[in-house]
Short mmCIF file of C-alpha atoms in Angstrom, two decimals:
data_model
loop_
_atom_site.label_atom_id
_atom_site.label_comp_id
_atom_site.label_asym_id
_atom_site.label_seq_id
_atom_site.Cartn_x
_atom_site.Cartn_y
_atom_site.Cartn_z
CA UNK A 1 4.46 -28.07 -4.23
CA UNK A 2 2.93 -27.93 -7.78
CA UNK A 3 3.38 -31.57 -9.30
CA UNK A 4 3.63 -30.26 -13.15
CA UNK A 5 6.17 -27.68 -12.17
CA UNK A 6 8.17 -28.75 -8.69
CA UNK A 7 7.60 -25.32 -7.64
CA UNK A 8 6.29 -24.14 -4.72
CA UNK A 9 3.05 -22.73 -4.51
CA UNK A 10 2.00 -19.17 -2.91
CA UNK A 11 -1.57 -18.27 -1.80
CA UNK A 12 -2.44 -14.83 -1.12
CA UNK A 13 -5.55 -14.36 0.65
CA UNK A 14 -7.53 -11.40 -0.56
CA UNK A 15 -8.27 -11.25 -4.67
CA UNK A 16 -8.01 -7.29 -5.51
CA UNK A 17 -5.58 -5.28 -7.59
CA UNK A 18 -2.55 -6.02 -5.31
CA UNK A 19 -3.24 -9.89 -5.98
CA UNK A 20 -3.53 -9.42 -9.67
CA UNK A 21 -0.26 -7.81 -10.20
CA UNK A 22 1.04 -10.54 -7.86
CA UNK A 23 -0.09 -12.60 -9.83
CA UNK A 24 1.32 -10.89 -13.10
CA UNK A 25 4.72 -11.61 -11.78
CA UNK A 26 4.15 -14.86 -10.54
CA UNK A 27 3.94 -16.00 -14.31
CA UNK A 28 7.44 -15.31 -14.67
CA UNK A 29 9.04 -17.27 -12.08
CA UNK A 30 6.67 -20.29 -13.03
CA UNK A 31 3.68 -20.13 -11.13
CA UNK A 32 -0.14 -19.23 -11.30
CA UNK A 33 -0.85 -17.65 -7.75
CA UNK A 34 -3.81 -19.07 -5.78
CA UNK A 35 -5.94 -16.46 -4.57
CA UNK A 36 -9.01 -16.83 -1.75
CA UNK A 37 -11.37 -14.27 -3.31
CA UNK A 38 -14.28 -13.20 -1.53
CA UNK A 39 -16.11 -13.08 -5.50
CA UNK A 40 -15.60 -14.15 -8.85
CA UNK A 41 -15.44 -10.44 -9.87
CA UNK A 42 -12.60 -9.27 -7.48
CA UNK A 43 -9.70 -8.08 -9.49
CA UNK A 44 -7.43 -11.46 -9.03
CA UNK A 45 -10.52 -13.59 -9.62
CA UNK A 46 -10.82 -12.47 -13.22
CA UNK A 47 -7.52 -13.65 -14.19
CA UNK A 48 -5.73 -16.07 -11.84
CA UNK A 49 -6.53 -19.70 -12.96
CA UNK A 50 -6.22 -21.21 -9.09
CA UNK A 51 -9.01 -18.91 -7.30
CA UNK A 52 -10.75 -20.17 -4.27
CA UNK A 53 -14.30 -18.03 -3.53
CA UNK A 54 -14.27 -17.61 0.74
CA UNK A 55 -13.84 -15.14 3.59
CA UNK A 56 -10.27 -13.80 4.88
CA UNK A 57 -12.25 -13.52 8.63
CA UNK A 58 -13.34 -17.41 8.01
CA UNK A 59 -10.73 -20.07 9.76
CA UNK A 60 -12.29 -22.88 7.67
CA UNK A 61 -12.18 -21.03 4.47
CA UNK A 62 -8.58 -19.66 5.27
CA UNK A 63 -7.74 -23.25 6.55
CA UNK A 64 -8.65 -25.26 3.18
CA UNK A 65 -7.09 -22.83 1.12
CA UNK A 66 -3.69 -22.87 2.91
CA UNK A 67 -3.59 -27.01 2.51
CA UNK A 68 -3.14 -26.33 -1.54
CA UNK A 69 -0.11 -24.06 -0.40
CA UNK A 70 3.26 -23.64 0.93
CA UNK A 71 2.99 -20.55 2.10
CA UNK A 72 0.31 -18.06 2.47
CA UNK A 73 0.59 -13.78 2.33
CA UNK A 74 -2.03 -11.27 2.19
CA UNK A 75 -2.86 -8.57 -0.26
CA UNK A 76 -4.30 -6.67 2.69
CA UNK A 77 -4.55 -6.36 6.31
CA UNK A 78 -7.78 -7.33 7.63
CA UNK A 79 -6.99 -11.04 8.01
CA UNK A 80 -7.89 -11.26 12.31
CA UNK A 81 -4.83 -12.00 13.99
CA UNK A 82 -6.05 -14.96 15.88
CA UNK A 83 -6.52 -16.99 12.31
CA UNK A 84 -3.44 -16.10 11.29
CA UNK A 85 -1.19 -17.60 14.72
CA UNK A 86 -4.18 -20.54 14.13
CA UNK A 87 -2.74 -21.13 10.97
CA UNK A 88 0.79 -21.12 12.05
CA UNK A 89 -0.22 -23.37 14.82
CA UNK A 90 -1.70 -26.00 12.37
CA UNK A 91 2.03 -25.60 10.55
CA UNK A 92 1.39 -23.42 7.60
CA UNK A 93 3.79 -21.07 6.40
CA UNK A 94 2.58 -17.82 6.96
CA UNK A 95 4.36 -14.31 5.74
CA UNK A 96 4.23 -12.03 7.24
CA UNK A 97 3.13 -13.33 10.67
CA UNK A 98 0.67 -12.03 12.90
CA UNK A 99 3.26 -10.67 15.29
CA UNK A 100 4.31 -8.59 12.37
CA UNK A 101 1.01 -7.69 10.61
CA UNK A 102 -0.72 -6.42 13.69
CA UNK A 103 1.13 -2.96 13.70
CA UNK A 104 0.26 -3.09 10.30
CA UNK A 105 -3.49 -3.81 11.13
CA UNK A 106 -3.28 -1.51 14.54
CA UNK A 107 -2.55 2.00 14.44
CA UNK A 108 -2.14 2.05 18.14
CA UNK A 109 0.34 -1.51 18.54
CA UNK A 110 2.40 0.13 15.93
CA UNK A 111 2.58 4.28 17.33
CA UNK A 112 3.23 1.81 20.95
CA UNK A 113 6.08 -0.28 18.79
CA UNK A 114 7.49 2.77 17.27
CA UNK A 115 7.76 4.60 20.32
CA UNK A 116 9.31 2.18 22.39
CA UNK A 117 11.82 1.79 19.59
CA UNK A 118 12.73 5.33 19.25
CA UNK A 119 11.25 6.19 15.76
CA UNK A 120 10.34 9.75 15.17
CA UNK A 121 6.74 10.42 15.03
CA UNK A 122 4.14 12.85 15.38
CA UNK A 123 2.74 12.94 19.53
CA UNK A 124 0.15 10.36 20.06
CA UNK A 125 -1.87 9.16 22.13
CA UNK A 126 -4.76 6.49 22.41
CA UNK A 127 -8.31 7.75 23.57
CA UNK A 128 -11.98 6.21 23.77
CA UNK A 129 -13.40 9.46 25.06
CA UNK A 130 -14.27 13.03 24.33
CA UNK A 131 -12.21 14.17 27.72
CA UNK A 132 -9.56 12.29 26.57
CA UNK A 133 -9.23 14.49 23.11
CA UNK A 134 -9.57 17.56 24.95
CA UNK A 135 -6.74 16.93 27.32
CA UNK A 136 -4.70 15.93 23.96
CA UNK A 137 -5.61 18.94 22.44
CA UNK A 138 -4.60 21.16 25.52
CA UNK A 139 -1.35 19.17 25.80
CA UNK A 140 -0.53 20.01 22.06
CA UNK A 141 -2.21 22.18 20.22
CA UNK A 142 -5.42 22.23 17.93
CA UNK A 143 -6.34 20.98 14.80
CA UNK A 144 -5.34 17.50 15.23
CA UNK A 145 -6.02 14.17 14.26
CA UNK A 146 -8.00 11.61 15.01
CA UNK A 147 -7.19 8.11 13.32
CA UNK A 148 -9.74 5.06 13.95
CA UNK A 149 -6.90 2.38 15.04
CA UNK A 150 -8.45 -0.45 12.80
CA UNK A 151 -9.77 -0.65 9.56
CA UNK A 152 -9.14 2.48 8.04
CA UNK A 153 -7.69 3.11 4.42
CA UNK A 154 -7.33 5.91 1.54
CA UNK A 155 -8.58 8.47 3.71
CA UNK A 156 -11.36 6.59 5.36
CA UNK A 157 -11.18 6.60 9.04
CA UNK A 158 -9.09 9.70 9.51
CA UNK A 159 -10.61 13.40 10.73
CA UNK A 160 -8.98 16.73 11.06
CA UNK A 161 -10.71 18.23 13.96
CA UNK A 162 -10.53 22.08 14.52
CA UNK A 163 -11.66 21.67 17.99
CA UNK A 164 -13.11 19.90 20.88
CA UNK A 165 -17.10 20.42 20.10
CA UNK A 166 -15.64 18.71 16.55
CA UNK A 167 -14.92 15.19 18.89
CA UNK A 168 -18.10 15.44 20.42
CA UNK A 169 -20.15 14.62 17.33
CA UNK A 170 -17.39 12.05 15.91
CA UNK A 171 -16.35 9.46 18.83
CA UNK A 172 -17.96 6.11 19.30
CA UNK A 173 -17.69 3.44 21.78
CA UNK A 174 -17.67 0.93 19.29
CA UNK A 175 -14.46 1.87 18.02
CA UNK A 176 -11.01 2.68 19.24
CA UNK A 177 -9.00 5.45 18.64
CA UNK A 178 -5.59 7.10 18.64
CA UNK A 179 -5.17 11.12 18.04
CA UNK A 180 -1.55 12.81 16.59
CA UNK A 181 -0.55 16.18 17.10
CA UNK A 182 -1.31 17.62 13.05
CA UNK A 183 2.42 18.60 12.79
CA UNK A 184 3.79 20.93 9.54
CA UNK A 185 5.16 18.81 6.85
CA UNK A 186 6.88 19.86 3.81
CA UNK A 187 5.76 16.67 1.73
CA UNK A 188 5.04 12.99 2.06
CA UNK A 189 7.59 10.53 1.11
CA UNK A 190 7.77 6.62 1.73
CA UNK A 191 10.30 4.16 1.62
CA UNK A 192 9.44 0.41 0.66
CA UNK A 193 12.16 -2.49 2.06
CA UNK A 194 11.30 -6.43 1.59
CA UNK A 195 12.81 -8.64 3.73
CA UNK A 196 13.49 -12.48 3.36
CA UNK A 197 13.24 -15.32 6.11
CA UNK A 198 17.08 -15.56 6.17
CA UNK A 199 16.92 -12.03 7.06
CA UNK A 200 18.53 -10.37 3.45
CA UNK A 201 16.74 -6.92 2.99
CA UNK A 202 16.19 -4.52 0.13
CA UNK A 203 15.31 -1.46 -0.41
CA UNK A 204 13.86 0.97 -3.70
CA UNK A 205 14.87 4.12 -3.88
CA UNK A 206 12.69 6.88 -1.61
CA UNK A 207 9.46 8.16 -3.26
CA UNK A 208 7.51 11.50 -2.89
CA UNK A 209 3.78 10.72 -2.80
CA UNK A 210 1.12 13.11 -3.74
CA UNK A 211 -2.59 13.15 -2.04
CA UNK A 212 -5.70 14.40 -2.71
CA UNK A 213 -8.76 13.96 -0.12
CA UNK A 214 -6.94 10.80 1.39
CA UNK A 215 -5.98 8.95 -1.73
CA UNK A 216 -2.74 8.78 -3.15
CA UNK A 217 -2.90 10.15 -6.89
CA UNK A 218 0.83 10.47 -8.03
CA UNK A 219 4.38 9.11 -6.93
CA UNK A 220 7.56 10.41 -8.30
CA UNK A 221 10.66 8.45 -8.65
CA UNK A 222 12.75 9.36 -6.94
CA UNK A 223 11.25 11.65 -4.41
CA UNK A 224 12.75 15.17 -6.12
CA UNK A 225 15.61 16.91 -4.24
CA UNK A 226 15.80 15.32 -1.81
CA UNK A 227 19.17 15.08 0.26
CA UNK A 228 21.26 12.06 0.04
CA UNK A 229 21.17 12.13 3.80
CA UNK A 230 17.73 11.78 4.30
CA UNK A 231 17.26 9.52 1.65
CA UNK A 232 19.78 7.50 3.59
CA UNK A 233 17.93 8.01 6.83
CA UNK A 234 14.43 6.96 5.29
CA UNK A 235 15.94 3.75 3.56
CA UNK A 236 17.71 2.55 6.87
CA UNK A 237 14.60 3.38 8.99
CA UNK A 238 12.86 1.02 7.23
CA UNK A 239 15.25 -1.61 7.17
CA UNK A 240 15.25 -0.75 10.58
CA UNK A 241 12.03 -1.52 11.47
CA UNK A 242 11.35 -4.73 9.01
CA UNK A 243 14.02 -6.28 10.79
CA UNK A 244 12.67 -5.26 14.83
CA UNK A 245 9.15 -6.38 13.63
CA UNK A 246 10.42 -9.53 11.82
CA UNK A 247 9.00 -8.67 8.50
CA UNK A 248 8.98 -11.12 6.01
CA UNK A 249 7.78 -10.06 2.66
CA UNK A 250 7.20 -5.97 1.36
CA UNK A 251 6.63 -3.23 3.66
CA UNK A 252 5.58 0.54 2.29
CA UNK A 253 6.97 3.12 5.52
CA UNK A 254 4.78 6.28 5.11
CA UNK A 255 6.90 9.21 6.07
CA UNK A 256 6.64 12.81 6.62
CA UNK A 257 9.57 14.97 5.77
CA UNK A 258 9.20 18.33 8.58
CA UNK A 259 11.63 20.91 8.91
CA UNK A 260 13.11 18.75 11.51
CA UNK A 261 13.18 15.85 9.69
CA UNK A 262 11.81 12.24 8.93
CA UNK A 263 8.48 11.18 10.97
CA UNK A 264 6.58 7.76 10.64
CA UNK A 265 3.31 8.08 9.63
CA UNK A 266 2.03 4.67 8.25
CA UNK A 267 3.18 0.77 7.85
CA UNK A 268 1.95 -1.15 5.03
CA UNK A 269 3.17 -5.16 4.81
CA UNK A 270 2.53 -5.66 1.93
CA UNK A 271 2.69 -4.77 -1.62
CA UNK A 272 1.89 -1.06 -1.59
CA UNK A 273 0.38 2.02 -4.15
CA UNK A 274 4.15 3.93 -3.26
CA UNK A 275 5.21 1.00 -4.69
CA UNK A 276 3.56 0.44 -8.22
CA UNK A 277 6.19 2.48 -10.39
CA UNK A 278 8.82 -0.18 -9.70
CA UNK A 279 6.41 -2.58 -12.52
CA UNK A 280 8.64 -0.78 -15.47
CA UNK A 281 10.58 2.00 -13.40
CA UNK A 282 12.85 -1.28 -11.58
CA UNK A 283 14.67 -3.83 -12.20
CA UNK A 284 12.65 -5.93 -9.31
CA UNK A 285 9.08 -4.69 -8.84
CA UNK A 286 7.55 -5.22 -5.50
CA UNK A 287 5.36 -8.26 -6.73
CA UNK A 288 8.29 -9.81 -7.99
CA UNK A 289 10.32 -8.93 -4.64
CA UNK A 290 7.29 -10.05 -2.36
CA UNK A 291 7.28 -12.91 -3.75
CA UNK A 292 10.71 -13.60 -3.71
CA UNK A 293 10.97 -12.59 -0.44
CA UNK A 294 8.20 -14.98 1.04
CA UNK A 295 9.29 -18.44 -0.47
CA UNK A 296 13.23 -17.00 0.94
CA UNK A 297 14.49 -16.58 -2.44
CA UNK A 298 17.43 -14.55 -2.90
CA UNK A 299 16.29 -10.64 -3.61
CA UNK A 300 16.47 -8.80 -6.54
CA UNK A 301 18.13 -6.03 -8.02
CA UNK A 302 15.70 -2.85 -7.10
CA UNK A 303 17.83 -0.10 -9.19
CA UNK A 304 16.19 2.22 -11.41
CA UNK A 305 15.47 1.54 -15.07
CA UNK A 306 14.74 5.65 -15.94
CA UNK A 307 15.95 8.91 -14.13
CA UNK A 308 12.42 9.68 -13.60
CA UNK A 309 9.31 7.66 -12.97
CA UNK A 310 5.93 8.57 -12.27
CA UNK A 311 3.00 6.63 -11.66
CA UNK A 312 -0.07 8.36 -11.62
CA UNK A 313 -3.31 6.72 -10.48
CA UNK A 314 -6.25 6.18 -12.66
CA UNK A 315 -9.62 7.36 -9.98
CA UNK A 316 -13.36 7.11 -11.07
CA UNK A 317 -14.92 9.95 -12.54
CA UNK A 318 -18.51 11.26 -12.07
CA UNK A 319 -19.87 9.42 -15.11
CA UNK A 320 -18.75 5.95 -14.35
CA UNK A 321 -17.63 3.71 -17.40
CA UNK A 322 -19.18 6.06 -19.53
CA UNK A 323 -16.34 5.86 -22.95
CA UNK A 324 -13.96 3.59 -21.08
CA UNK A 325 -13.03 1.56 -24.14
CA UNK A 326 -12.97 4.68 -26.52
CA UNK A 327 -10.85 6.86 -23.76
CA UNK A 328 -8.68 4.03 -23.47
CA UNK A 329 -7.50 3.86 -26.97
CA UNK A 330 -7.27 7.81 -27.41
CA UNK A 331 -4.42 6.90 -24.50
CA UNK A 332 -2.48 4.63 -26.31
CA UNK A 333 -2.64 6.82 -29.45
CA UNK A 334 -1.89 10.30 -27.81
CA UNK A 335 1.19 8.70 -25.37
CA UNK A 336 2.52 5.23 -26.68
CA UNK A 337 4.78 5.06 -24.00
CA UNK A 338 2.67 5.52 -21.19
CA UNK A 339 1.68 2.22 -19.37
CA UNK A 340 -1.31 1.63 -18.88
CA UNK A 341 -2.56 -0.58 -15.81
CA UNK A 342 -6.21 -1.60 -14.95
CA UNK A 343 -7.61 -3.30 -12.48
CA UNK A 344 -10.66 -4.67 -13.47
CA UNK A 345 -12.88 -2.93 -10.82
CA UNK A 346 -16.18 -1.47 -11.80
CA UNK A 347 -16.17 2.11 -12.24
CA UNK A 348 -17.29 4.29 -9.80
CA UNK A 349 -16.41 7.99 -8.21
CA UNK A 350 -13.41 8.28 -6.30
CA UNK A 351 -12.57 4.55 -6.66
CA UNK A 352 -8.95 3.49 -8.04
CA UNK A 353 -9.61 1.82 -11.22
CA UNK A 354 -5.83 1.07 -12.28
CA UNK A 355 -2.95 3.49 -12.76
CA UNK A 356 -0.96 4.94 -15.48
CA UNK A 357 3.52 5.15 -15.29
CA UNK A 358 5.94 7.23 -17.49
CA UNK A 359 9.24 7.38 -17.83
CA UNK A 360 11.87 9.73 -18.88
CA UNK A 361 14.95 11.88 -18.54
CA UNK A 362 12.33 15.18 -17.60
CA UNK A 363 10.56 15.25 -14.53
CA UNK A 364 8.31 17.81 -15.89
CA UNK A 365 7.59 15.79 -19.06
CA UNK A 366 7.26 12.88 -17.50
CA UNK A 367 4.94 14.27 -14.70
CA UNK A 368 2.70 15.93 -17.32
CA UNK A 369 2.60 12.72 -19.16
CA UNK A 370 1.38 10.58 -16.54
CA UNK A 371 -0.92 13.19 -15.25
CA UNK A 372 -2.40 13.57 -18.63
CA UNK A 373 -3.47 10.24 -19.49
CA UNK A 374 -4.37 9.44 -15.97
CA UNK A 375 -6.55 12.71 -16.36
CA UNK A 376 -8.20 11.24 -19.81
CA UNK A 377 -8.74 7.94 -18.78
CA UNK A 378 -11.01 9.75 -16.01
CA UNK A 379 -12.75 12.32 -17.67
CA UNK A 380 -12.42 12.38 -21.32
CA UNK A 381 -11.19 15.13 -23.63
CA UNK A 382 -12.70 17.21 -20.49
CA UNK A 383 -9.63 17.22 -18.04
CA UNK A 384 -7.66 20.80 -18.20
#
């Protein structure tokens, strides 16, 4: 408990751009978040006031950071399992837990979770060996995909492969893997619930997200024409599943929409990139609602404050930081209204640097807005 304010005090472990805008919000409801950053420089770091400098794999680090806390939460998933449940164990407050998190942090616990629940998803299977992705691909069909169960992220970690001789050169028995039958998809969607300790649940309204080489560049608000009854379906799947896997806090729920219908591709607990239009696009952003949700405060509101909303995501161009400042203020003189969001990450290609969201009554005005000055902040009066 903070003595100045009697307010309880959140840590999130892990100081990038999700802990920044946590932080952001946590100004509002009367706190300054503590962060364990692994640098001074990481994105939280630069702006949080309570910032401990450690390692999210260390159980001493993690250990003396949690005693300043009441409860801890992550702004990603590579926290081992084995600390977290250590840090229960001790009696820290810990959302979500590591019962949750793991099909979070393990593609093949959550494909195993999702399956024995009865969630559509692609065919699966886990494999360690090159025989193993051949009898896959005989069983359904080539190309398909081949995921590395832990660690990957924005693209990293995932292969298409056309064929068998493909596997050969890619497996290795360091690693373990699960491949999914590549199945036809008519766009990516997700849905993003929080969930409280005394089990009240919310949920934003489904998203279409748009990706390029394996990272997310733009998500529309709310996904376009799509049917009440699937948006219905997505929105109680993932209530759904953050109540079987006792999620406490934000969860993102990748989806692909097929000709058949919804499939599962991806869990995120915690804050997520689907999720960064609800800043000014709702009434409750996710930082606001995670936070809620882990000290078991009652949830917000999570309507819409526009028709339309797209964020659009601000990536590294080939020439670095070259004109940031100058490309920055062209921005806020060419679209006043477009919100501008960075991270403070140094620049470099294909890295997300911070992200841009408009709002409006036009899709295709707002789209071409937030495209636009995402596109300038990039590249300059170069972008098409």
């Amino acid at each position: 408990m903070d003595s100045r304010t009697g307010l309880p005090v959140v840590g999130m472990v892990g100081g990038g751009q999700l802990a920044r805008m946590t932080h952001q919000a946590a100004i509002a409801l009367g706190q300054s978040l503590r962060v364990l950053a692994q640098s001074p420089q990481d994105g939280a770091a630069l702006v949080a006031a309570d910032v401990v400098i450690g390692e999210h794999t260390s159980y001493e680090d993690v250990l003396a950071f949690a005693a300043g806390c009441d409860v801890l939460t992550f702004d990603h998933e590579h926290v081992p399992p084995e600390l977290i449940r250590s840090l229960a164990s001790a009696g820290h407050t810990v959302h979500p837990g590591a019962d949750a998190l793991v099909h979070a942090q393990d593609k093949g616990v959550m494909r195993a979770a999702l399956t024995r629940a009865g969630v559509p998803g692609p065919p699966w299977a886990a494999v360690s060996t090159v025989d193993d992705v051949a009898d896959f691909g005989e069983a359904h069909g080539w190309p398909l995909v081949v995921k590395v169960a832990r660690g990957g992220y924005d693209g990293r970690g995932v292969w298409f492969l056309p064929d068998v001789a493909a596997a050969t050169e890619l497996l290795s028995p360091d690693l373990s893997y699960i491949v999914e039958q590549r199945v036809p998809i008519v766009r990516e969607l997700a849905a993003l619930v929080a969930r409280s300790p005394f089990g009240q649940v919310s949920v934003w309204p489904i998203v279409q997200t748009i990706q390029q080489d394996g990272i997310c560049v733009e998500v529309i608000a709310p996904a376009p024409g799509l049917s009440e009854e699937l948006a219905g379906q997505g929105a109680s799947l993932a209530v759904r599943l953050a109540d079987q896997l006792g999620v406490v806090g934000v969860m993102a729920v990748e989806l692909f929409e097929t000709a058949a219908g919804l499939l599962v591709n991806e869990l995120a607990m915690r804050p997520h990139n689907s999720g960064h239009w609800t800043i000014e696009g709702a009434r409750t952003s996710q930082f606001e609602q995670h936070l809620r949700a882990v000290l078991d405060y009652p949830l917000g509101t999570t309507s819409m404050t526009a028709p339309w909303v797209v964020m659009a995501n601000v990536i590294g161009g080939s020439d670095g930081a070259m004109g940031i400042d100058e490309r920055v203020h062209h921005v806020m003189a060419r679209w006043p209204d477009v919100k501008l969001h960075l991270y403070g990450k140094t620049p470099r290609e294909g890295r997300k640097l911070g992200h841009v969201t408009a709002l409006g009554d036009d899709l295709a005005e707002v789209r071409e807005r937030a495209g636009s000055a995402a596109a300038y902040l990039r590249e300059g009066g170069h972008h098409g």
